[in-house]
Coordinates of C-alpha atoms and ligand atoms in Angstrom, one line a residue:
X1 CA -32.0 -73.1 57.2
X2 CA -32.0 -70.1 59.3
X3 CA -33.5 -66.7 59.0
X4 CA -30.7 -64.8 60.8
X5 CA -27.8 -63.0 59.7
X6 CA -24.3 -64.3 60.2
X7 CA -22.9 -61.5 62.4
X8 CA -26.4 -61.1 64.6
X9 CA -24.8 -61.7 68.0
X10 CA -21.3 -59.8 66.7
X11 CA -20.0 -58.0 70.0
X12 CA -22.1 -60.2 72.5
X13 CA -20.7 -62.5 75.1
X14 CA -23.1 -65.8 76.6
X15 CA -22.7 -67.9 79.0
X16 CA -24.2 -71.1 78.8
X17 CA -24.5 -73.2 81.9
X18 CA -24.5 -76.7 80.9
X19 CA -23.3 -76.2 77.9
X20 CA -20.7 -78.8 77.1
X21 CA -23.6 -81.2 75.6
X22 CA -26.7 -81.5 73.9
X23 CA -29.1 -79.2 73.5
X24 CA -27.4 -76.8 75.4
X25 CA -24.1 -77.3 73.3
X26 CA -26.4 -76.4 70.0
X27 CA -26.9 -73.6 71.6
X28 CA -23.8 -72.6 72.4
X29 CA -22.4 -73.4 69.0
X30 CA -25.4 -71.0 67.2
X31 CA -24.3 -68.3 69.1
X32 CA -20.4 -68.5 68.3
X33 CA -21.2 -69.1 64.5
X34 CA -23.6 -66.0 64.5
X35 CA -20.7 -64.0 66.4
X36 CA -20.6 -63.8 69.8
X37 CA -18.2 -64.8 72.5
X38 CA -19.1 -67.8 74.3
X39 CA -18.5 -69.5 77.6
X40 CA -20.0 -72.8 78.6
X41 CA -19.7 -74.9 81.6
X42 CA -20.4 -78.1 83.1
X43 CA -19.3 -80.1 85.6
X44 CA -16.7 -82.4 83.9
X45 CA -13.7 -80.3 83.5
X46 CA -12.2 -82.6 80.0
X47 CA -15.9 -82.5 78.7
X48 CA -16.2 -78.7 79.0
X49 CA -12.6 -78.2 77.3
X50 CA -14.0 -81.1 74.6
X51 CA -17.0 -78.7 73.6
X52 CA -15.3 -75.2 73.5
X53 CA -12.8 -76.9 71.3
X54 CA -16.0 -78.0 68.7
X55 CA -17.4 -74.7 69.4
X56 CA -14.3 -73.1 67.9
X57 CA -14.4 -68.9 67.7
X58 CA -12.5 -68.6 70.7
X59 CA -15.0 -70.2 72.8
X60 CA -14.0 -71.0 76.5
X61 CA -14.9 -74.4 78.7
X62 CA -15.3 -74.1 82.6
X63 CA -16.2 -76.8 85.2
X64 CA -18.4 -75.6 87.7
X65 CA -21.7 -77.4 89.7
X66 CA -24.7 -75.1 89.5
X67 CA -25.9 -76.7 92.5
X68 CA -22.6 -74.5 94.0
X69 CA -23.4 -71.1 94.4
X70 CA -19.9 -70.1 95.0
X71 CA -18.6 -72.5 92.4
X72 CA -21.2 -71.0 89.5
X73 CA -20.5 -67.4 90.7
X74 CA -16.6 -68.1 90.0
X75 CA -17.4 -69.4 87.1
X76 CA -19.3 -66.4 85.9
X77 CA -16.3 -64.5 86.9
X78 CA -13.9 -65.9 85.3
X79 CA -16.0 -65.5 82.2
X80 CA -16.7 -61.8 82.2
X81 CA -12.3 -61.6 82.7
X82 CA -11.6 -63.5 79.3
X83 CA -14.4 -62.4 77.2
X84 CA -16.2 -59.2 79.3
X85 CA -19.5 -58.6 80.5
X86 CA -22.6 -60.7 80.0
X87 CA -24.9 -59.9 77.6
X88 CA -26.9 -63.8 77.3
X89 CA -27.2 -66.0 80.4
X90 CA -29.0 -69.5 79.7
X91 CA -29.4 -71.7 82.7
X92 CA -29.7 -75.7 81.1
X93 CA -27.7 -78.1 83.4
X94 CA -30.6 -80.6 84.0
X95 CA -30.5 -84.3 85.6
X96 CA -32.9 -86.9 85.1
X97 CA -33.8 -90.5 85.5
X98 CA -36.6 -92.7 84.7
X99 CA -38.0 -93.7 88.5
X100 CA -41.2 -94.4 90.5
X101 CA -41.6 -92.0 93.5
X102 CA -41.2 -95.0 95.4
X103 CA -38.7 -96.0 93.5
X104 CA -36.4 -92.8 94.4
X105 CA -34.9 -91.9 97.5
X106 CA -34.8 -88.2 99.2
X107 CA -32.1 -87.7 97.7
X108 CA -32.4 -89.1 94.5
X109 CA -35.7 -86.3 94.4
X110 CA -33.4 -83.4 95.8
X111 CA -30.4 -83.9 93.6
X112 CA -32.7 -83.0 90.1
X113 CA -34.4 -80.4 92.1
X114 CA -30.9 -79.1 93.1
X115 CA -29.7 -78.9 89.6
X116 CA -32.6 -77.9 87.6
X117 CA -34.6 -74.9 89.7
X118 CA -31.9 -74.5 92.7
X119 CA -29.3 -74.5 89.7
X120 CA -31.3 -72.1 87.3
X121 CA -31.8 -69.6 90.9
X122 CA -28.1 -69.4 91.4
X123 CA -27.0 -68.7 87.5
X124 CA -29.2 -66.0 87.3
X125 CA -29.2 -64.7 91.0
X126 CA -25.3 -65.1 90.7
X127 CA -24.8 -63.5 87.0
X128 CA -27.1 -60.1 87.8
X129 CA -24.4 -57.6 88.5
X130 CA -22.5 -58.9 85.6
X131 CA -25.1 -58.4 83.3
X132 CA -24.8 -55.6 80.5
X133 CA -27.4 -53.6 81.7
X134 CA -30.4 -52.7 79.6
X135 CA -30.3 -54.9 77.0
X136 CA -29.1 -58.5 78.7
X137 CA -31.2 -61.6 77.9
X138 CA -31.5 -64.5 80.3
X139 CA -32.7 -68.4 79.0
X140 CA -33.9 -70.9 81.4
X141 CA -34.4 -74.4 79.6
X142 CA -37.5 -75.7 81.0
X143 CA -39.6 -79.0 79.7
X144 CA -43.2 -80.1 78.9
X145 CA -43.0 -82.2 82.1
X146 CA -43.4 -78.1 83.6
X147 CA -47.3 -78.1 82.7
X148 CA -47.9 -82.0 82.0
X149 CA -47.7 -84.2 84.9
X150 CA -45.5 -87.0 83.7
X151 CA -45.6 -90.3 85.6
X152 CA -41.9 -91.5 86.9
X153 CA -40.7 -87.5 86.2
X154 CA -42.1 -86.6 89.7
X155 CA -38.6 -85.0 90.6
X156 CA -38.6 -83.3 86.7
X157 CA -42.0 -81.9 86.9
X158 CA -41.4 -80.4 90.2
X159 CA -38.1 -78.9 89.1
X160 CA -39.4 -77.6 85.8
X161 CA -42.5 -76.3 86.7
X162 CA -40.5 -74.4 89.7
X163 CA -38.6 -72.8 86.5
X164 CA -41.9 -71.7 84.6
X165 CA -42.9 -69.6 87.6
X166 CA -39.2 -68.7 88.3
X167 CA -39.1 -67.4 84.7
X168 CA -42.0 -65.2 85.2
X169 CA -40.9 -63.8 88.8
X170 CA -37.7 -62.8 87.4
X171 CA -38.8 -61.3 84.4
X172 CA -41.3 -58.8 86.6
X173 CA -38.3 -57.9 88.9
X174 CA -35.8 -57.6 86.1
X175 CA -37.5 -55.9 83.3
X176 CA -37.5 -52.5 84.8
X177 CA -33.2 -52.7 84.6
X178 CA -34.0 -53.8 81.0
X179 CA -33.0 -57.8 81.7
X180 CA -35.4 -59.7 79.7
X181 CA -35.8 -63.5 81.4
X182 CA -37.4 -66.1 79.4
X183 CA -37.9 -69.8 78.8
X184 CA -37.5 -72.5 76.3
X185 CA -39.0 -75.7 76.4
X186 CA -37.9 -78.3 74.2
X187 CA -40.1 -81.2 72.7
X188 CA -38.4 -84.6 72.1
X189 CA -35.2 -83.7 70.6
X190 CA -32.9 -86.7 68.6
X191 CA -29.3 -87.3 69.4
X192 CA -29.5 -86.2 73.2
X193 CA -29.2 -87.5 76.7
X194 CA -32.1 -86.6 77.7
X195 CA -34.1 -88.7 75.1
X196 CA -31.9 -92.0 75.2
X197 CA -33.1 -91.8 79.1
X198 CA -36.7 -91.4 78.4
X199 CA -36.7 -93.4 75.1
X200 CA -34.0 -95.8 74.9
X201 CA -35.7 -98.2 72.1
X202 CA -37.0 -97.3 68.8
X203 CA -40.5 -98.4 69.9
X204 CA -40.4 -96.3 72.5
X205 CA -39.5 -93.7 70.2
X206 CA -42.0 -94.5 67.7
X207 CA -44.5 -94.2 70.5
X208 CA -43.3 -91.3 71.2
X209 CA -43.3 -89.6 67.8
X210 CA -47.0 -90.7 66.7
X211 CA -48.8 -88.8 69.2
X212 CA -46.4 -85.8 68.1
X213 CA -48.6 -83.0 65.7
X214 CA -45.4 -82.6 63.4
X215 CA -44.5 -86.8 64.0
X216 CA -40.6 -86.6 65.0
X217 CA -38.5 -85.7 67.1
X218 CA -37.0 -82.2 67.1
X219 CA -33.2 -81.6 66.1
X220 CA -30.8 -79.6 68.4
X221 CA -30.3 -76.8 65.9
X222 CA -34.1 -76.2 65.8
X223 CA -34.0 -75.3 69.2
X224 CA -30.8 -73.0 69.0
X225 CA -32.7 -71.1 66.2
X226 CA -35.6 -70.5 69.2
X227 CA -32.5 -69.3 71.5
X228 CA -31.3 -66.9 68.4
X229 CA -34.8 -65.3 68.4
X230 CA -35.1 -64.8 72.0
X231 CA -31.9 -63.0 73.1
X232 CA -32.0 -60.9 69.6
X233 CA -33.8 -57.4 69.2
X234 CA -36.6 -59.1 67.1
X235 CA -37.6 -60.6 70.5
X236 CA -36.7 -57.4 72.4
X237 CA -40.4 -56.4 73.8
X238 CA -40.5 -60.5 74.9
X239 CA -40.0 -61.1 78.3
X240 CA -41.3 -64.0 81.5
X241 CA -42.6 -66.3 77.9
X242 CA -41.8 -69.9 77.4
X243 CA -41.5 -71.1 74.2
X244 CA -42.3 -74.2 72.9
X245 CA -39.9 -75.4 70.3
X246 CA -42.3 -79.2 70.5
X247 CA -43.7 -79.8 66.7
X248 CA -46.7 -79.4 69.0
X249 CA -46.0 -82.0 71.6
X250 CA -48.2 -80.2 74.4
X251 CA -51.1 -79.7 72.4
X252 CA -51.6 -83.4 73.5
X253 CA -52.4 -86.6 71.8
X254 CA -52.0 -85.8 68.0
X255 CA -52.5 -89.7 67.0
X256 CA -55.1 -90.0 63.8
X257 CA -58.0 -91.8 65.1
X258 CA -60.4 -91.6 62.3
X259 CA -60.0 -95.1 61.5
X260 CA -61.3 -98.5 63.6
X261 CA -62.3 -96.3 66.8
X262 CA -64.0 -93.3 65.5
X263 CA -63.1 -89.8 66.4
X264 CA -63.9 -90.5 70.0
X265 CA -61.6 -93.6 70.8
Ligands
NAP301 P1 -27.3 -83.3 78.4 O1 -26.6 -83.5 77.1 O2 -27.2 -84.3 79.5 O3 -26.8 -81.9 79.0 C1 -26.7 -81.5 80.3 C2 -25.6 -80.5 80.5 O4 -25.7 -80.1 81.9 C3 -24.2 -81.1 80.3 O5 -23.4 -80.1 79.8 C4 -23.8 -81.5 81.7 O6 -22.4 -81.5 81.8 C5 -24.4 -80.3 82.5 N1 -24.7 -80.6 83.9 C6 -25.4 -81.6 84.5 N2 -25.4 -81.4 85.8 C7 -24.7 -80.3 86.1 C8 -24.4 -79.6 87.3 N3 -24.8 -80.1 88.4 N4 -23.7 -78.5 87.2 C9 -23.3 -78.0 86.0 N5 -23.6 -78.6 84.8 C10 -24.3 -79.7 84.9 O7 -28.9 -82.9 78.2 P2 -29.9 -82.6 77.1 O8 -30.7 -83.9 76.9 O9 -29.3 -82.0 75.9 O10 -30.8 -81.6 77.8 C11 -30.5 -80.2 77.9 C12 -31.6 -79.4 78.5 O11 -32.8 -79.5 77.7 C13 -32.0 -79.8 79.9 O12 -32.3 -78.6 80.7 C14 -33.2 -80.7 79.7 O13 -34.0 -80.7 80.8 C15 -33.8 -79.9 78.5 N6 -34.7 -80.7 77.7 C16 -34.2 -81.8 77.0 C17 -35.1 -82.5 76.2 C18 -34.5 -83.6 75.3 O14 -35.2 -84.1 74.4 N7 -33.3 -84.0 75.5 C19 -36.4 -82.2 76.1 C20 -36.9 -81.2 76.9 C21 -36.1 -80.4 77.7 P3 -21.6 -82.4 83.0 O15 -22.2 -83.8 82.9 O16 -20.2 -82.3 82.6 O17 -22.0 -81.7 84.2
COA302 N1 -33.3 -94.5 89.8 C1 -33.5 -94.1 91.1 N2 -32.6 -93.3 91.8 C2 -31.6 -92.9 91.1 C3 -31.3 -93.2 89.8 C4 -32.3 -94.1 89.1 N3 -32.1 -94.4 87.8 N4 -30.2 -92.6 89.4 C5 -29.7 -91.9 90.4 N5 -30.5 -92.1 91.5 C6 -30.4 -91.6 92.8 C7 -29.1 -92.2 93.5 O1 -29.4 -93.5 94.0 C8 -28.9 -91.2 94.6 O2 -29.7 -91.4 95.7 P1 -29.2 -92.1 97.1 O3 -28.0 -91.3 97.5 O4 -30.4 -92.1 98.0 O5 -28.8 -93.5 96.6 C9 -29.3 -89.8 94.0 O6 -30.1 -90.2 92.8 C10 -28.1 -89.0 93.5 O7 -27.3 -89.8 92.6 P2 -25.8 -89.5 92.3 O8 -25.4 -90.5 91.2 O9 -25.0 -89.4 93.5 O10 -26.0 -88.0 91.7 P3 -25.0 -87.2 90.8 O11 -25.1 -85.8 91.3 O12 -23.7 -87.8 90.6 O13 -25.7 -87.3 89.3 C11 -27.9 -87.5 88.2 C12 -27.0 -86.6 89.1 C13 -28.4 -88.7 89.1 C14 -29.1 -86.7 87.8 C15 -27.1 -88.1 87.0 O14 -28.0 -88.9 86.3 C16 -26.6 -87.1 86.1 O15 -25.4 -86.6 86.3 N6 -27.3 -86.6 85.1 C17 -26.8 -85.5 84.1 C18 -27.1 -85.9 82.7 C19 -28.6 -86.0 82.5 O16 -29.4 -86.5 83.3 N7 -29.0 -85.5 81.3 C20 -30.4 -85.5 80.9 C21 -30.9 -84.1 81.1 S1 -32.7 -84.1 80.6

């Protein structure tokens, strides 16, 4: 169920970098259904044609690396020439794998860094001047790992903490040209990449879930309903916030133990 109208976002045009899955896909999809025009990109060229087509409403697939600042920038333009200026940025493409820091090479570090905070520095750096201007509204999708140091994430919580202050930066620089910048950062979510990485067994998911306040894992349109909020006028004096859309996952340890151990245990 959703608390926002069907034509909210009539007349707007996003642009959703990593868009052509997941989470990020949800998103997309949201927007088109509540009006807007909608590019998204990623950096399989078949993948990014594959989601437009399920987004439907005219949306358009592009393949471009956000670790490419050229490449991205292109991509932005050719955006703005089939569906006009930008009025919603949001920066997702992420990369992750399960590894010790001794398990993972240099490069293994640099290549999530590269896509997740160097990425999320060249969407936004690269889409300013094709912003609408007041009124745009940028997304960066960040994660708990940001705030909660998460053991074989070293390269994750780096990268997503590096967002969380990016967020905040831009948002002080940006707001006085009317660009709000914010962040939103997902709990578990079912269905996705990212949690068949982190998760892959149902015990693991189980784990997972009973420490969780609301006990499951989030769906993909719960966090698109977050991404309506912030990029619509009800959010419009919001800006450098990240929002948790967790079921309360970074409030910590939600497990119930009243019983054998005592409150303490
Ligand atoms: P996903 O389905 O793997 O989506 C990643 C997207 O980014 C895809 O469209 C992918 O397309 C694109 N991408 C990857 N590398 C790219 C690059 N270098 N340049 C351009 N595009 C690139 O992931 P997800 O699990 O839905 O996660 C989406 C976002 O939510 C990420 O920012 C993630 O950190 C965050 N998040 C997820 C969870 C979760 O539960 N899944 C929890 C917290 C936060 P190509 O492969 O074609 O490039
Ligand atoms: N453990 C340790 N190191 C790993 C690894 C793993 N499971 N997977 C990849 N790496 C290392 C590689 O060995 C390589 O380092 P090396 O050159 O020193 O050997 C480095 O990471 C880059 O790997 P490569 O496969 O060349 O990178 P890529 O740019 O093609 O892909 C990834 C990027 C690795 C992040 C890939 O998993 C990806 O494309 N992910 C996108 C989808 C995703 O992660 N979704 C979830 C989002 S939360």
């Amino acid at each position: 169920m959703s608390a926002f109208k069907d034509n909210l976002l009539a007349g707007k045009t996003a642009f959703v970098a990593g868009g052509t899955s997941g989470i990020n896909l949800g998103i997309a999809r949201r927007y088109a259904e509540l009006g807007a025009r909608v590019a998204v990109c990623g950096r399989n060229p078949e993948k990014a044609q594959a989601a437009a087509a399920t987004i439907g409403h005219g949306a358009i697939g592009l393949s471009c690396d956000v670790r490419d600042y050229a490449a991205i920038r292109g991509g932005l333009e050719q955006s703005v020439a089939k569906l006009g200026q930008l009025d919603i940025v949001i920066s997702g493409a992420a990369g992750n794998f399960v590894a010790p820091a001794l398990g993972m090479s240099a490069n293994g570090f640099r290549t999530v860094v590269d896509i997740d905070l160097n990425g999320t520095f060249n969407v936004f750096r690269a889409c300013y001047d094709l912003l609408k201007r007041p009124g745009a509204s940028l997304i960066a999708i960040t994660a708990g790992q940001a705030v909660n140091p998460s053991m074989f994430q070293a390269h994750v919580c780096a990268a997503k903490a590096g967002i969380n202050q990016l967020i905040r930066v831009l948002a002080m620089e940006w707001g006085p040209a009317g660009v709000r910048v914010n962040g939103i950062s997902p709990g578990p979510i079912a269905n996705t990449e990212g949690m068949a990485r982190l998760a892959p067994t149902p015990e693991a998911e189980k784990a997972i879930t009973s420490r969780i306040a609301l006990r499951r894992y989030g769906e993909v349109g719960e966090v698109a309903e977050s991404a309506v909020f912030l990029v619509s006028d009800s959010a419009r004096y919001v800006t450098g916030t990240i929002l948790d859309c967790d079921g309360g996952s970074q409030l910590g340890d939600a497990r119930d133990r009243t019983q054998g151990q005592g409150l303490a245990g």
